[in-house]
Amino acid sequence: MASPRTRVKLCGTGSVEDALLAEAHGADYVGVCVGVPFSERNRAPKTACAIFAAVSAPGAALFFNAPPEETAEMFHTLGAAAVQLLGQETPKQTAELKKRIDGEVWKSIFLPAEGENKTADASALQEQMQRYADAGADKLLLDTAAFAGGKFRFGGTGIRSDWNLCRDLIGGAPIPTFLSGGIRPENAAEACRLVQPFGIDLCSGAEASRGRRDPEKTAALMRAVRGSAGVP
């Protein structure tokens, strides 16, 4: 039996042009930073609305540590299909947001960068994933938190975490889970085969510069994912 198709979310979308490019190459989801004020990829709500309206692919609006009521109010104006929580939002806040919106709620879970001296606690991460699932999260994303570009970043680092650990976590995940962090056209097929995630999520790996998508990298990425073994 063929493996399920690996979904692709292209995040950090900065313009309608880049959203259309992502969709034209077969991306399943388009992500836009809306409530991440410290990110160079953050866009004003008006721009985000235009991006989400331009494509039929479901959109995910990213927020960082915003109160549930504030996130819900903005979400209802955007036309996105999902909210992705990118900070230290608690399961309780996740449940509160889920009650307030008619879309999906996704939660990023952060791991240290591969090769760092920090040791990730697999049991604690599994428990964390279960708590968010129990709170009503629809999807999870395993991403990297690390210093990149002169600052500590939660996601958008271009750095991978321990993919062997991610494989184990995703194998026992309570809900569909994406792999994020350090994915590029050159290693996307490896990520799909090794980790076997519900989907992959990336921004810098398909960019010409921060917030500006590269057509050649985007095409190469999608060829790698769709052509990887066991991923039709």
Short mmCIF file of C-alpha atoms in Angstrom, two decimals:
data_model
loop_
_atom_site.label_atom_id
_atom_site.label_comp_id
_atom_site.label_asym_id
_atom_site.label_seq_id
_atom_site.Cartn_x
_atom_site.Cartn_y
_atom_site.Cartn_z
CA MET A 1 0.00 0.00 0.00
CA ALA A 2 1.33 3.43 -0.92
CA SER A 3 2.32 5.79 1.86
CA PRO A 4 0.08 8.81 2.43
CA ARG A 5 1.10 11.88 0.45
CA THR A 6 3.33 14.22 2.40
CA ARG A 7 1.76 17.65 2.66
CA VAL A 8 3.85 20.77 2.10
CA LYS A 9 3.33 24.05 3.91
CA LEU A 10 5.32 27.00 2.58
CA CYS A 11 5.50 29.56 5.34
CA GLY A 12 6.72 33.12 5.72
CA THR A 13 4.74 34.12 2.63
CA GLY A 14 5.25 37.82 2.08
CA SER A 15 3.21 38.67 -1.01
CA VAL A 16 0.37 37.58 -3.25
CA GLU A 17 2.96 36.78 -5.92
CA ASP A 18 4.75 34.36 -3.61
CA ALA A 19 1.49 32.75 -2.52
CA LEU A 20 0.52 32.13 -6.14
CA LEU A 21 3.99 30.71 -6.80
CA ALA A 22 3.61 28.28 -3.90
CA GLU A 23 0.20 27.15 -5.07
CA ALA A 24 1.29 26.82 -8.69
CA HIS A 25 4.00 24.38 -7.64
CA GLY A 26 1.58 22.30 -5.57
CA ALA A 27 1.97 23.54 -1.99
CA ASP A 28 -0.86 22.28 0.21
CA TYR A 29 -0.80 25.16 2.70
CA VAL A 30 0.36 28.78 2.67
CA GLY A 31 1.56 30.32 5.93
CA VAL A 32 1.71 34.03 6.75
CA CYS A 33 3.19 35.64 9.87
CA VAL A 34 0.57 38.10 11.11
CA GLY A 35 1.06 38.31 14.87
CA VAL A 36 4.83 37.78 15.02
CA PRO A 37 6.04 41.40 15.33
CA PHE A 38 9.73 40.57 15.80
CA SER A 39 9.92 38.62 12.52
CA GLU A 40 11.14 40.18 9.28
CA ARG A 41 8.49 38.06 7.58
CA ASN A 42 5.59 39.57 9.54
CA ARG A 43 2.90 41.19 7.40
CA ALA A 44 0.10 43.63 8.15
CA PRO A 45 -3.41 42.16 8.38
CA LYS A 46 -4.43 43.88 5.14
CA THR A 47 -1.57 42.21 3.26
CA ALA A 48 -2.34 38.84 4.88
CA CYS A 49 -5.98 39.13 3.81
CA ALA A 50 -4.92 39.72 0.21
CA ILE A 51 -2.55 36.75 0.32
CA PHE A 52 -5.14 34.33 1.72
CA ALA A 53 -7.79 35.57 -0.73
CA ALA A 54 -5.51 35.03 -3.74
CA VAL A 55 -5.13 31.25 -3.37
CA SER A 56 -7.39 28.27 -2.90
CA ALA A 57 -4.80 26.44 -0.78
CA PRO A 58 -5.71 26.66 2.92
CA GLY A 59 -3.92 29.44 4.76
CA ALA A 60 -2.35 29.38 8.22
CA ALA A 61 -1.94 32.65 10.12
CA LEU A 62 0.96 32.64 12.58
CA PHE A 63 0.77 34.31 16.00
CA PHE A 64 3.27 34.52 18.84
CA ASN A 65 2.08 34.69 22.48
CA ALA A 66 -1.01 36.79 21.73
CA PRO A 67 -4.05 36.49 24.03
CA PRO A 68 -6.67 34.06 22.65
CA GLU A 69 -9.33 36.76 22.36
CA GLU A 70 -6.98 39.03 20.37
CA THR A 71 -5.92 36.17 18.10
CA ALA A 72 -9.53 35.13 17.50
CA GLU A 73 -10.63 38.66 16.68
CA MET A 74 -7.90 39.08 14.07
CA PHE A 75 -8.37 35.57 12.67
CA HIS A 76 -11.99 36.26 11.84
CA THR A 77 -10.91 39.10 9.52
CA LEU A 78 -8.16 37.24 7.64
CA GLY A 79 -9.83 34.49 5.64
CA ALA A 80 -7.33 31.89 6.84
CA ALA A 81 -8.20 28.26 7.56
CA ALA A 82 -5.98 27.85 10.61
CA VAL A 83 -4.14 29.65 13.38
CA GLN A 84 -0.59 28.48 14.10
CA LEU A 85 0.61 29.28 17.63
CA LEU A 86 4.32 29.91 17.56
CA GLY A 87 5.15 30.81 21.14
CA GLN A 88 4.68 29.52 24.69
CA GLU A 89 0.90 29.41 24.49
CA THR A 90 -0.40 26.92 27.06
CA PRO A 91 -2.83 24.06 26.45
CA LYS A 92 -5.41 26.11 28.36
CA GLN A 93 -4.94 29.06 25.97
CA THR A 94 -5.10 26.66 23.04
CA ALA A 95 -8.43 25.30 24.27
CA GLU A 96 -9.76 28.83 24.78
CA LEU A 97 -8.78 29.84 21.25
CA LYS A 98 -10.33 26.68 19.81
CA LYS A 99 -13.66 27.68 21.38
CA ARG A 100 -13.47 31.14 19.82
CA ILE A 101 -12.75 30.34 16.16
CA ASP A 102 -14.31 28.22 13.44
CA GLY A 103 -10.95 27.16 11.98
CA GLU A 104 -8.18 24.81 12.99
CA VAL A 105 -5.62 25.51 15.73
CA TRP A 106 -2.04 24.34 15.15
CA LYS A 107 0.71 24.41 17.79
CA SER A 108 4.46 24.50 17.25
CA ILE A 109 6.60 22.37 19.58
CA PHE A 110 10.25 23.38 19.75
CA LEU A 111 13.35 21.20 19.89
CA PRO A 112 17.00 22.23 20.22
CA ALA A 113 19.14 22.42 17.10
CA GLU A 114 20.92 19.29 15.98
CA GLY A 115 24.41 19.07 17.45
CA GLU A 116 23.74 21.39 20.40
CA ASN A 117 24.69 20.21 23.85
CA LYS A 118 21.08 20.48 24.99
CA THR A 119 19.39 17.11 25.41
CA ALA A 120 15.77 16.88 24.36
CA ASP A 121 13.53 14.95 26.76
CA ALA A 122 11.52 12.63 24.51
CA SER A 123 9.04 11.68 27.25
CA ALA A 124 8.40 15.32 28.13
CA LEU A 125 7.90 16.19 24.47
CA GLN A 126 5.46 13.31 24.03
CA GLU A 127 3.51 14.48 27.06
CA GLN A 128 3.51 18.04 25.73
CA MET A 129 2.16 16.89 22.37
CA GLN A 130 -0.59 14.92 24.10
CA ARG A 131 -1.60 17.89 26.28
CA TYR A 132 -2.07 20.10 23.23
CA ALA A 133 -4.02 17.38 21.43
CA ASP A 134 -6.25 16.98 24.48
CA ALA A 135 -6.77 20.76 24.50
CA GLY A 136 -8.21 20.61 20.99
CA ALA A 137 -5.21 21.34 18.75
CA ASP A 138 -5.81 19.98 15.26
CA LYS A 139 -2.20 19.70 14.14
CA LEU A 140 1.28 19.99 15.63
CA LEU A 141 4.60 21.13 14.16
CA LEU A 142 8.01 20.00 15.41
CA ASP A 143 10.36 22.93 14.82
CA THR A 144 13.76 24.21 15.90
CA ALA A 145 14.44 26.97 18.40
CA ALA A 146 17.98 28.32 18.01
CA PHE A 147 20.15 31.38 17.46
CA ALA A 148 20.02 32.39 13.80
CA GLY A 149 20.70 35.70 12.12
CA GLY A 150 21.93 37.25 15.36
CA LYS A 151 18.84 36.48 17.45
CA PHE A 152 17.13 33.59 19.16
CA ARG A 153 14.30 32.43 16.94
CA PHE A 154 11.31 30.19 17.46
CA GLY A 155 11.07 28.70 13.99
CA GLY A 156 12.31 30.25 10.77
CA THR A 157 15.87 29.33 11.73
CA GLY A 158 16.83 27.27 8.69
CA ILE A 159 18.37 24.82 11.20
CA ARG A 160 17.30 21.22 11.66
CA SER A 161 16.74 19.42 14.93
CA ASP A 162 17.34 15.71 15.62
CA TRP A 163 15.32 14.03 12.88
CA ASN A 164 15.68 10.61 14.49
CA LEU A 165 13.95 11.96 17.58
CA CYS A 166 11.35 13.66 15.39
CA ARG A 167 10.67 10.35 13.66
CA ASP A 168 9.99 8.69 17.00
CA LEU A 169 7.80 11.55 18.22
CA ILE A 170 5.80 11.69 15.00
CA GLY A 171 5.43 7.91 14.97
CA GLY A 172 3.55 8.17 18.25
CA ALA A 173 1.90 11.55 17.69
CA PRO A 174 -1.74 11.84 18.80
CA ILE A 175 -2.65 14.13 15.88
CA PRO A 176 -1.16 14.94 12.43
CA THR A 177 2.29 16.48 12.86
CA PHE A 178 4.52 18.46 10.52
CA LEU A 179 8.31 18.46 10.48
CA SER A 180 9.87 21.93 10.36
CA GLY A 181 13.35 23.37 10.62
CA GLY A 182 16.24 23.21 8.17
CA ILE A 183 14.35 21.58 5.32
CA ARG A 184 15.67 22.45 1.85
CA PRO A 185 15.32 21.02 -1.66
CA GLU A 186 18.52 19.05 -1.09
CA ASN A 187 17.24 17.18 2.00
CA ALA A 188 13.45 17.25 1.60
CA ALA A 189 13.28 13.71 0.23
CA GLU A 190 15.41 12.47 3.13
CA ALA A 191 13.09 14.22 5.60
CA CYS A 192 10.04 12.54 4.09
CA ARG A 193 11.59 9.08 4.02
CA LEU A 194 13.31 9.18 7.40
CA VAL A 195 10.75 11.01 9.53
CA GLN A 196 7.54 10.15 7.65
CA PRO A 197 5.68 13.24 8.86
CA PHE A 198 2.13 14.25 7.99
CA GLY A 199 3.76 17.18 6.23
CA ILE A 200 6.86 19.34 5.99
CA ASP A 201 6.87 23.04 6.79
CA LEU A 202 9.53 25.50 5.68
CA CYS A 203 10.26 29.05 4.67
CA SER A 204 14.00 29.85 4.45
CA GLY A 205 14.72 26.69 2.44
CA ALA A 206 12.68 28.04 -0.47
CA GLU A 207 13.60 31.73 -0.18
CA ALA A 208 15.80 34.07 -2.18
CA SER A 209 15.86 36.37 0.88
CA ARG A 210 13.79 36.62 4.05
CA GLY A 211 10.14 36.94 3.06
CA ARG A 212 10.82 36.56 -0.68
CA ARG A 213 10.29 33.16 -2.30
CA ASP A 214 12.72 31.70 -4.84
CA PRO A 215 10.97 30.12 -7.87
CA GLU A 216 13.77 27.66 -8.64
CA LYS A 217 14.14 26.49 -5.03
CA THR A 218 10.36 26.15 -4.73
CA ALA A 219 10.17 24.00 -7.86
CA ALA A 220 13.13 21.87 -6.76
CA LEU A 221 11.61 21.37 -3.32
CA MET A 222 8.29 20.16 -4.69
CA ARG A 223 10.02 17.81 -7.14
CA ALA A 224 12.01 16.33 -4.28
CA VAL A 225 8.97 15.82 -2.07
CA ARG A 226 6.70 14.38 -4.74
CA GLY A 227 9.46 12.19 -6.09
CA SER A 228 10.68 10.80 -2.75
CA ALA A 229 10.29 7.08 -2.21
CA GLY A 230 6.88 6.12 -0.93
CA VAL A 231 5.50 9.65 -1.36
CA PRO A 232 3.30 9.80 -4.47
#
